[in-house]
PDB file of C-alpha atoms in Angstrom:
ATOM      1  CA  UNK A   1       0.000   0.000   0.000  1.00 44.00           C
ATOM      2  CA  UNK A   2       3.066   1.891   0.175  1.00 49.00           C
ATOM      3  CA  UNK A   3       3.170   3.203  -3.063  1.00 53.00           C
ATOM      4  CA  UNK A   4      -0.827   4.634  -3.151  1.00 58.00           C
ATOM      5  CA  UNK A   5       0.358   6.221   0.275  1.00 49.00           C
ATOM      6  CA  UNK A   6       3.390   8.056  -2.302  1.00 50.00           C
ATOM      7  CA  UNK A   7       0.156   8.852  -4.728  1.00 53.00           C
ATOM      8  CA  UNK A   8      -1.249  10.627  -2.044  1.00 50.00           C
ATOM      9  CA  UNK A   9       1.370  12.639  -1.099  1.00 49.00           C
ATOM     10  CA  UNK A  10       1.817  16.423  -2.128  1.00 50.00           C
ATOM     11  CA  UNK A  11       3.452  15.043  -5.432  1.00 51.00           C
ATOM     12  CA  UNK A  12       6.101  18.770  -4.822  1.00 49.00           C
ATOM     13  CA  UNK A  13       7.536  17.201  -1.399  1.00 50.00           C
ATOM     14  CA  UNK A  14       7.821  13.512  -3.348  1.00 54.00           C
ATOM     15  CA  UNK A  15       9.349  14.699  -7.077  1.00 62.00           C
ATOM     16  CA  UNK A  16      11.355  18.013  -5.831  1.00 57.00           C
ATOM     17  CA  UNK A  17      14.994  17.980  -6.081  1.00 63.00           C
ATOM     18  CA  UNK A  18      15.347  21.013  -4.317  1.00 64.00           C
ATOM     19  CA  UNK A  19      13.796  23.577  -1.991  1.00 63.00           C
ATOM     20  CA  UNK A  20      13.402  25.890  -5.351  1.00 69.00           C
ATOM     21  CA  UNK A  21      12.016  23.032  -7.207  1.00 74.00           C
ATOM     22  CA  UNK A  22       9.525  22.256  -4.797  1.00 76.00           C
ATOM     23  CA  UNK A  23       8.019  25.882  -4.669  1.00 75.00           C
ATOM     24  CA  UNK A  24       7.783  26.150  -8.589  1.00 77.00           C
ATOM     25  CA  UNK A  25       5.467  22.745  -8.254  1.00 80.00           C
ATOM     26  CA  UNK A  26       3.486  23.583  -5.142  1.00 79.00           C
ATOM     27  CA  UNK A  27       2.818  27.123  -6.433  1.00 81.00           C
ATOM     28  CA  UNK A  28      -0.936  27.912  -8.063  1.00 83.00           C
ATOM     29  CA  UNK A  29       0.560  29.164 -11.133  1.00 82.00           C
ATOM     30  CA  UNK A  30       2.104  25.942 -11.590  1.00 87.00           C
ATOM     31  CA  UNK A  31      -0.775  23.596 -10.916  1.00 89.00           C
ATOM     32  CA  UNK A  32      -3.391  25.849 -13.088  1.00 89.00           C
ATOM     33  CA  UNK A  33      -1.283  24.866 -15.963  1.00 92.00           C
ATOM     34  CA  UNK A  34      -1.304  21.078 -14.774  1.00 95.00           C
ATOM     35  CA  UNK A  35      -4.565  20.116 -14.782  1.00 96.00           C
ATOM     36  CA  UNK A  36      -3.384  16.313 -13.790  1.00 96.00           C
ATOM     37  CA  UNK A  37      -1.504  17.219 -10.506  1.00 93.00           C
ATOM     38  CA  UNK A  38      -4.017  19.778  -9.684  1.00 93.00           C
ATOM     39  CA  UNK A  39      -6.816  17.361  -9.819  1.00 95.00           C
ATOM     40  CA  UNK A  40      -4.770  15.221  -8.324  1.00 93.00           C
ATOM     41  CA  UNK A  41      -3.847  17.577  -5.171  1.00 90.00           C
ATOM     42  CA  UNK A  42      -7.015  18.556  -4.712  1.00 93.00           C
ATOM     43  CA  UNK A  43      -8.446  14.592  -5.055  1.00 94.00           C
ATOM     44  CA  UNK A  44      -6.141  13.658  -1.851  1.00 91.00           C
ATOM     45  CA  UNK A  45      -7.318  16.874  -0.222  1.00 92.00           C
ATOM     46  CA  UNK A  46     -10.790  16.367  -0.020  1.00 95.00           C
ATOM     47  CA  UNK A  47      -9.909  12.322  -0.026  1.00 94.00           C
ATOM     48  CA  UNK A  48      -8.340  13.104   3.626  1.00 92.00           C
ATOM     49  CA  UNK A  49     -11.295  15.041   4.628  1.00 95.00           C
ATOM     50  CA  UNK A  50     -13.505  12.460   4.168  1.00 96.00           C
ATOM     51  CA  UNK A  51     -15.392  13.783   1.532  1.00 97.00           C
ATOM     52  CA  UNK A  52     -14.835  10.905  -0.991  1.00 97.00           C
ATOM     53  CA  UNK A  53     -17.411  11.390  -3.395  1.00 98.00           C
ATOM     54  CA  UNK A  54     -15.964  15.018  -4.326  1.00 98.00           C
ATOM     55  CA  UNK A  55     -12.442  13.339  -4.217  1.00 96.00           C
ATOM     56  CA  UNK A  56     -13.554  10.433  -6.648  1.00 97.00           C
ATOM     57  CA  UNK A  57     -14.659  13.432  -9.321  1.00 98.00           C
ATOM     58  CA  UNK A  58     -11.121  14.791  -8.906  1.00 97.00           C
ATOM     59  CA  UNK A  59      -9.190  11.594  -9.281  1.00 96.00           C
ATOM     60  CA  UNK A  60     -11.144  10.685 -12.325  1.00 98.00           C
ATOM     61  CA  UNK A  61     -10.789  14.296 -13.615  1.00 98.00           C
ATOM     62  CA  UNK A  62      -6.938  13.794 -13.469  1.00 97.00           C
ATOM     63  CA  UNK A  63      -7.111  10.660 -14.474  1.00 98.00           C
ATOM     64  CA  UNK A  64      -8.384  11.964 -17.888  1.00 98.00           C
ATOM     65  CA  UNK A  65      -4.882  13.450 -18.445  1.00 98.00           C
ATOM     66  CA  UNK A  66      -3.206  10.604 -18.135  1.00 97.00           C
ATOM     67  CA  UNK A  67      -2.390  10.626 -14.165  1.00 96.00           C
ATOM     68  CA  UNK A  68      -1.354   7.299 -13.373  1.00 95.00           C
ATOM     69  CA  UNK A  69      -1.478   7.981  -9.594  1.00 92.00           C
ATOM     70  CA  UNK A  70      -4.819   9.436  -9.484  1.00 94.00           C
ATOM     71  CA  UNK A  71      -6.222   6.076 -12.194  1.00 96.00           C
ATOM     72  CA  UNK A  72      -4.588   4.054  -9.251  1.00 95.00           C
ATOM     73  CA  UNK A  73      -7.020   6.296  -6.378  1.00 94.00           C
ATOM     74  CA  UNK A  74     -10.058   5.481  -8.280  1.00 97.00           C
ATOM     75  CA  UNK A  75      -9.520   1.999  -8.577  1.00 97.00           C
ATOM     76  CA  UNK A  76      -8.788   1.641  -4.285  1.00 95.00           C
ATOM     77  CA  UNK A  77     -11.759   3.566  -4.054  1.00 96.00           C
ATOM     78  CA  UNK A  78     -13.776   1.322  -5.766  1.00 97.00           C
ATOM     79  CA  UNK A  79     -11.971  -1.089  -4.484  1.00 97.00           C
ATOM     80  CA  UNK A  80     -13.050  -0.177  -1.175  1.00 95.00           C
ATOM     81  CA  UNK A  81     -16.644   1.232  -1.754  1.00 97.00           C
ATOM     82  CA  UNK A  82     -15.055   4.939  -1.013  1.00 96.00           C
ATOM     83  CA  UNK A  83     -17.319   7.395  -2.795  1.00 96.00           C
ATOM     84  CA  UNK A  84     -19.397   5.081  -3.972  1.00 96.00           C
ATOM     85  CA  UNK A  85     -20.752   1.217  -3.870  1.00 97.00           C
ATOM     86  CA  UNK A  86     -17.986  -1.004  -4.234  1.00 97.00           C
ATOM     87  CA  UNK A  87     -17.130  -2.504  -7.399  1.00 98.00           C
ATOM     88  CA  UNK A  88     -14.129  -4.768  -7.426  1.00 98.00           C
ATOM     89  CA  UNK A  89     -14.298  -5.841 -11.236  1.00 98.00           C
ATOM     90  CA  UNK A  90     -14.407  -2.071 -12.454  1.00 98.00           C
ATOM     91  CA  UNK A  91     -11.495  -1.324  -9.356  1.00 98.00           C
ATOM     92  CA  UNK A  92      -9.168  -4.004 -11.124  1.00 98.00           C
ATOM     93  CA  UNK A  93      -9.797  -2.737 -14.745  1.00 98.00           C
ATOM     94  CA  UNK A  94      -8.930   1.386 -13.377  1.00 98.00           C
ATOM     95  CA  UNK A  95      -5.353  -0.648 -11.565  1.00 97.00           C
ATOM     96  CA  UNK A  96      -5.217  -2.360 -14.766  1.00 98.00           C
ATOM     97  CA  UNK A  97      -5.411   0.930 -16.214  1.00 98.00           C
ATOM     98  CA  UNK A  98      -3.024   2.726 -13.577  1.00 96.00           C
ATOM     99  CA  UNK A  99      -0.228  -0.359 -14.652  1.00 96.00           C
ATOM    100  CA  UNK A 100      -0.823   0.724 -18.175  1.00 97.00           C
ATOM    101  CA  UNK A 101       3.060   1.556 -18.107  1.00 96.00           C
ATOM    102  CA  UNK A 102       4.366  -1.029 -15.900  1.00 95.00           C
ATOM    103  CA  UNK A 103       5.229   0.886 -12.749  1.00 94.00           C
ATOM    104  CA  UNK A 104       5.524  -1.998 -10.376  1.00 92.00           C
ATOM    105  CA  UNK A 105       3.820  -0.699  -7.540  1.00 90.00           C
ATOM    106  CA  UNK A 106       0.533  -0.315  -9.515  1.00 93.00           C
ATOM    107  CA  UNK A 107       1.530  -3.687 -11.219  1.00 94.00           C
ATOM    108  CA  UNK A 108       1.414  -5.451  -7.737  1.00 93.00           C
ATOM    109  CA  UNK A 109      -1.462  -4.148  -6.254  1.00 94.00           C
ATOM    110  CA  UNK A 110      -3.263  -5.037  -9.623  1.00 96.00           C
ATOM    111  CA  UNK A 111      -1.946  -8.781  -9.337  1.00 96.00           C
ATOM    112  CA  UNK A 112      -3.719  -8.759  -5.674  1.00 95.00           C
ATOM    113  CA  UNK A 113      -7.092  -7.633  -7.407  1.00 97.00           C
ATOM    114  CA  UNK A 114      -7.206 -10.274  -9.753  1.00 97.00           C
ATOM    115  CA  UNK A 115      -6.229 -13.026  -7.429  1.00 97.00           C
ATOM    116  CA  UNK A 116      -9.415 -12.109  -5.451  1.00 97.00           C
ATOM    117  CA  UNK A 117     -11.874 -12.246  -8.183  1.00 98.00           C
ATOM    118  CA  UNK A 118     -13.544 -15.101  -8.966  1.00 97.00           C
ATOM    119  CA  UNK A 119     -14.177 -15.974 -12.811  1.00 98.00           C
ATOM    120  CA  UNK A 120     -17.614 -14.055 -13.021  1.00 98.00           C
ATOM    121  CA  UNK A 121     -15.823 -11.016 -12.034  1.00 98.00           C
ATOM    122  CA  UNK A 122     -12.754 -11.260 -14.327  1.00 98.00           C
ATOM    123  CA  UNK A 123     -14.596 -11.567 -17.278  1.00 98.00           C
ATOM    124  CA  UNK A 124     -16.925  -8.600 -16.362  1.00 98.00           C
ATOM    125  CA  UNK A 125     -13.400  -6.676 -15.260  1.00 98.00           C
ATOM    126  CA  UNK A 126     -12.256  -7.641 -18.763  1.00 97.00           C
ATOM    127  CA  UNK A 127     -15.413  -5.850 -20.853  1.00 97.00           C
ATOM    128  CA  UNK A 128     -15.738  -3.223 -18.686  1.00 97.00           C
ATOM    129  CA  UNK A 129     -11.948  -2.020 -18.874  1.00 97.00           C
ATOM    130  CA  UNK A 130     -12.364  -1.666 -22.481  1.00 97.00           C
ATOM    131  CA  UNK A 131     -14.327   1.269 -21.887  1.00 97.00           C
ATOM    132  CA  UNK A 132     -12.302   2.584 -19.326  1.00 98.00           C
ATOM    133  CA  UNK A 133      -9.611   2.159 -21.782  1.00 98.00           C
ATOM    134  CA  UNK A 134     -10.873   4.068 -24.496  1.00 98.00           C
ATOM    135  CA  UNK A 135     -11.853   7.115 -22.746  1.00 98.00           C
ATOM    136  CA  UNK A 136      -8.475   6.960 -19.941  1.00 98.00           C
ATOM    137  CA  UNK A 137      -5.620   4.435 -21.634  1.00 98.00           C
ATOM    138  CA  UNK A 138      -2.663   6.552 -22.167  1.00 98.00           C
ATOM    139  CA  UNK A 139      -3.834   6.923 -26.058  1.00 97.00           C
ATOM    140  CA  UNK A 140      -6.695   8.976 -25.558  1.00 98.00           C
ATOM    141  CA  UNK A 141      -5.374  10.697 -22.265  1.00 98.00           C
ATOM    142  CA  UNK A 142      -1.900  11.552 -23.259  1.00 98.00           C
ATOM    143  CA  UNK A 143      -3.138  14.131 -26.153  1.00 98.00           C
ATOM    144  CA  UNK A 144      -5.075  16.020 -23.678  1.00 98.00           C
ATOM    145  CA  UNK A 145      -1.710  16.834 -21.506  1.00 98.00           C
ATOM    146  CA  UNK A 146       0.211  16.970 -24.065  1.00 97.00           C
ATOM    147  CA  UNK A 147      -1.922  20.150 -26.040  1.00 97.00           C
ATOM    148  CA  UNK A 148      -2.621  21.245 -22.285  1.00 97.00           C
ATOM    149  CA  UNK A 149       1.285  21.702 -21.590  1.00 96.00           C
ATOM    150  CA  UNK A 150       1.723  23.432 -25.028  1.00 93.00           C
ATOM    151  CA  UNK A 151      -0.887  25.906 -25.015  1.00 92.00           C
ATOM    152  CA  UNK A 152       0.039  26.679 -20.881  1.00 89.00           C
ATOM    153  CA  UNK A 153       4.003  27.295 -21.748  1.00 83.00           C
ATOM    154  CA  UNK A 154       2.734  29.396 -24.618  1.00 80.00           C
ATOM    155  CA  UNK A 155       0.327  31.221 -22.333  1.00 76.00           C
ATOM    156  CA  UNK A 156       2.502  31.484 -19.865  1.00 65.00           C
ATOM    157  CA  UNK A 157       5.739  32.361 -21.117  1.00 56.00           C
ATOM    158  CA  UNK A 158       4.712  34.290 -24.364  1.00 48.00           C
ATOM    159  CA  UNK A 159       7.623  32.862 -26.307  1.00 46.00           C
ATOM    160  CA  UNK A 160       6.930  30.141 -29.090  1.00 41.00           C
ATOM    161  CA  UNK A 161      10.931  29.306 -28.932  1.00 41.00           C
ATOM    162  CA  UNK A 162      10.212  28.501 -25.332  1.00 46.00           C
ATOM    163  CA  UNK A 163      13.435  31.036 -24.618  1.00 45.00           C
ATOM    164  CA  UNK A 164      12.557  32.902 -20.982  1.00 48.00           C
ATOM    165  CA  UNK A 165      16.136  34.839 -20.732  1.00 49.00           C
ATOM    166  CA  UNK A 166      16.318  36.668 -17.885  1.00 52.00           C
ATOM    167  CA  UNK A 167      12.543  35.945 -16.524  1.00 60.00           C
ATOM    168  CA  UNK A 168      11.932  35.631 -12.843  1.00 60.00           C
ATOM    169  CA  UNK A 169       9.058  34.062 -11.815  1.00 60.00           C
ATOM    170  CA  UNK A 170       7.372  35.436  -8.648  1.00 58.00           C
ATOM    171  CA  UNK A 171       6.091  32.848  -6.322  1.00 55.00           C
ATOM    172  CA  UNK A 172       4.495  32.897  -2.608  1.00 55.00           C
ATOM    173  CA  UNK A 173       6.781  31.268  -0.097  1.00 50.00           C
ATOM    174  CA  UNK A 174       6.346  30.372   3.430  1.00 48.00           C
ATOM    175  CA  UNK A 175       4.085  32.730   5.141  1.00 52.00           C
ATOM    176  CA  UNK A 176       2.835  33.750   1.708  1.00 58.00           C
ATOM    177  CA  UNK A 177       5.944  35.821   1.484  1.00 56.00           C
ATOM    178  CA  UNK A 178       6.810  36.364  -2.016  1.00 61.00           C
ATOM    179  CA  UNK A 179      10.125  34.846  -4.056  1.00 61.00           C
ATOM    180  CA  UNK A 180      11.739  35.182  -6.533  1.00 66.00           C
ATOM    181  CA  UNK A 181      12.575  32.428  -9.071  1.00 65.00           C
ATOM    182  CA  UNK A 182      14.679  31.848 -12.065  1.00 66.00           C
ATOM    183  CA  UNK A 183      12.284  31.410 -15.101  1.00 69.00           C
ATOM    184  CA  UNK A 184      14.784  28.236 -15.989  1.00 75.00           C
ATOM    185  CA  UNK A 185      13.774  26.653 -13.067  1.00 76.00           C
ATOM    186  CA  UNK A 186       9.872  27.495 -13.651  1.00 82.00           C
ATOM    187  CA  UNK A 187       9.938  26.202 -17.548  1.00 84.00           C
ATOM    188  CA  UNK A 188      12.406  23.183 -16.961  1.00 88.00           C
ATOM    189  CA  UNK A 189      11.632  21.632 -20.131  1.00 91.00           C
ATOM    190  CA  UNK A 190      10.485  18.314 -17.521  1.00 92.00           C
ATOM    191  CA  UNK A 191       7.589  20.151 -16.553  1.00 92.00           C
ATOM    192  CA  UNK A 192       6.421  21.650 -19.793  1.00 93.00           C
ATOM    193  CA  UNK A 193       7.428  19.436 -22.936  1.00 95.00           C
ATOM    194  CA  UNK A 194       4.950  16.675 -23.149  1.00 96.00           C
ATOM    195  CA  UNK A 195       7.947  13.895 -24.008  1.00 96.00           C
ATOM    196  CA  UNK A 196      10.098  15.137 -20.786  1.00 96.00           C
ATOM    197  CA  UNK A 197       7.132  15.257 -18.504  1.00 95.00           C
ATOM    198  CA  UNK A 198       6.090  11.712 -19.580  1.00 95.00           C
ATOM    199  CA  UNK A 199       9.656  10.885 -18.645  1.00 95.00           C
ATOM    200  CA  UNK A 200       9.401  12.710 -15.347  1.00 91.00           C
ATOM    201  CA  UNK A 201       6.912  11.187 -14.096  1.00 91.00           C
ATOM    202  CA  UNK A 202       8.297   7.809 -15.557  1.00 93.00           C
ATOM    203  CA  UNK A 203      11.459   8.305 -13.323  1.00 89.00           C
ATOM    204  CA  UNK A 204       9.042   8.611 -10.272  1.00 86.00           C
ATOM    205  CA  UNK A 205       6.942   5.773 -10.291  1.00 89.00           C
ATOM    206  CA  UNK A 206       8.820   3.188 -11.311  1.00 88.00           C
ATOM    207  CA  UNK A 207      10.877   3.599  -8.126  1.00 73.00           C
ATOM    208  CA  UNK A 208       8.274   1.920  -5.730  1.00 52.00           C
ATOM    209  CA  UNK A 209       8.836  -2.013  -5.332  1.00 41.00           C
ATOM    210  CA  UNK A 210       7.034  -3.644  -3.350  1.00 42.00           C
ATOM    211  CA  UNK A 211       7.577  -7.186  -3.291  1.00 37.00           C
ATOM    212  CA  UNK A 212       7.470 -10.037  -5.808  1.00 33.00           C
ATOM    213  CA  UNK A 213       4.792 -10.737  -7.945  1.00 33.00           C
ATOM    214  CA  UNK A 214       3.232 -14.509  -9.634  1.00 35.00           C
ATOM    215  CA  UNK A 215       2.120 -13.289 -12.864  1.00 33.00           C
ATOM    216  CA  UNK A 216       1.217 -16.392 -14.554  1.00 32.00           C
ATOM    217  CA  UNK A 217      -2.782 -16.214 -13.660  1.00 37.00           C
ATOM    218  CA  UNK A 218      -2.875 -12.999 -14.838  1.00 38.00           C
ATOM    219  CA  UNK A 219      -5.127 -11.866 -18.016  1.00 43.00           C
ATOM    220  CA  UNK A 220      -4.044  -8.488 -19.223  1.00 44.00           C
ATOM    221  CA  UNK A 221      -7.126  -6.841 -20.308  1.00 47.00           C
ATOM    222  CA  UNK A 222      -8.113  -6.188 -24.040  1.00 45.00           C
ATOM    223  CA  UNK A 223      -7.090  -2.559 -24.800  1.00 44.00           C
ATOM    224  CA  UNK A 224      -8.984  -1.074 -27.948  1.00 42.00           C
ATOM    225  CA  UNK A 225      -6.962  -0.164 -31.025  1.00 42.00           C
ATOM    226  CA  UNK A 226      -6.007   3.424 -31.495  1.00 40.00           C
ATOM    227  CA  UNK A 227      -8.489   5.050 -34.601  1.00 41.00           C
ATOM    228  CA  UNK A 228      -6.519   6.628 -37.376  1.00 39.00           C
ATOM    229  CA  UNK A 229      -6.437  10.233 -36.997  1.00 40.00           C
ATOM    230  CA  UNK A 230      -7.466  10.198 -32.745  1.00 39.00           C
TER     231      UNK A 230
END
């Protein structure tokens, strides 16, 4: 469970190299433009408040842009009958859908769904995650970030060569004191080219491992075919 714990977490004090780092992703300006850790943030907010309808709308809105993390919150949810009645066939298809990449965290907790389904339930897992596939699998959500993070370093930056120069970046520190940041650090190319924040996050989450996994049971579900031209 480790690793949904890590989901949970403000994703700034988990993925920050520095104290710099971690204001430019904790800062509103920053999460406006990143619709997926926004939804995200604000998902484990009202998750922790115990308002878990509101946060299953948030973790399914991020989850439309591709946030692994957040798929992986709405499948424990259902999982658990948080926000919701519980549905373990459509919780294994959204882990299914959270491994989509092979982060082995996501990967094990998705072998321990299946091995507690009986067969009725893994076929119904199996049709429904086609649908949750086709509207969340990586090739419908990763457009959405990816024109997202465009437009928003466009917007944000006003330069199509994505040069800043000399830009500082105002941000509110502790005690909502203002500070000043290098616009390098702000539009690291990680946080704003859709290839290098793919990678980013790629680097994050497939650190977790947590223990050793049988996969010889296991029946990946059928993902439907990218259409020409989506």
């Amino acid at each position: 469970m480790g690793v949904l714990l890590a989901a949970g977490l403000p994703f700034f004090a988990v993925c920050a190299q520095n104290g710099e780092e971690e204001l430019v992703l904790g800062s509103e300006a920053f999460l406006t433009a990143h619709p997926d850790l926004n939804n995200r943030r604000r998902g484990w907010e009202t998750y922790e408040a115990g308002r878990h309808e509101e946060a299953l709308t948030y973790f399914r809105r991020a989850a439309r842009y591709a946030d692994k993390p957040s798929q992986a919150m709405v499948a424990e949810m259902l999982w658990k009958g948080e926000g919701g009645p519980r549905d373990p066939a459509l919780a294994y298809a959204w882990m299914d859908l959270a491994a989509e990449r092979g982060y082995p965290g996501f990967t094990f907790i998705r072998e321990r769904y299946w091995a507690q389904l009986d067969r009725a339930q893994r076929q119904d897992a199996m049709v429904r995650g086609e649908e949750v596939y086709a509207e969340y699998g990586d090739s419908a959500a990763r457009p959405r970030i990816d024109a997202v993070l465009r437009r928003e370093r466009w917007r944000t930056s006003g330069s199509r060569a994505g040069f800043v120069g000399a830009l500082q970046v105002q941000i509110p520190g502790p005690g909502e004191q203002m500070q000043s940041i290098d616009g390098s650090r702000f539009y690291d190319p990680k946080f704003w080219d859709p290839d290098e924040y793919q990678a980013w996050h790629d680097a994050i989450w497939m650190a977790p491992r947590e223990g050793r996994v049988d996969v010889r049971d296991v029946q990946p579900l059928n993902r439907p075919q990218a259409q020409e031209g989506d």
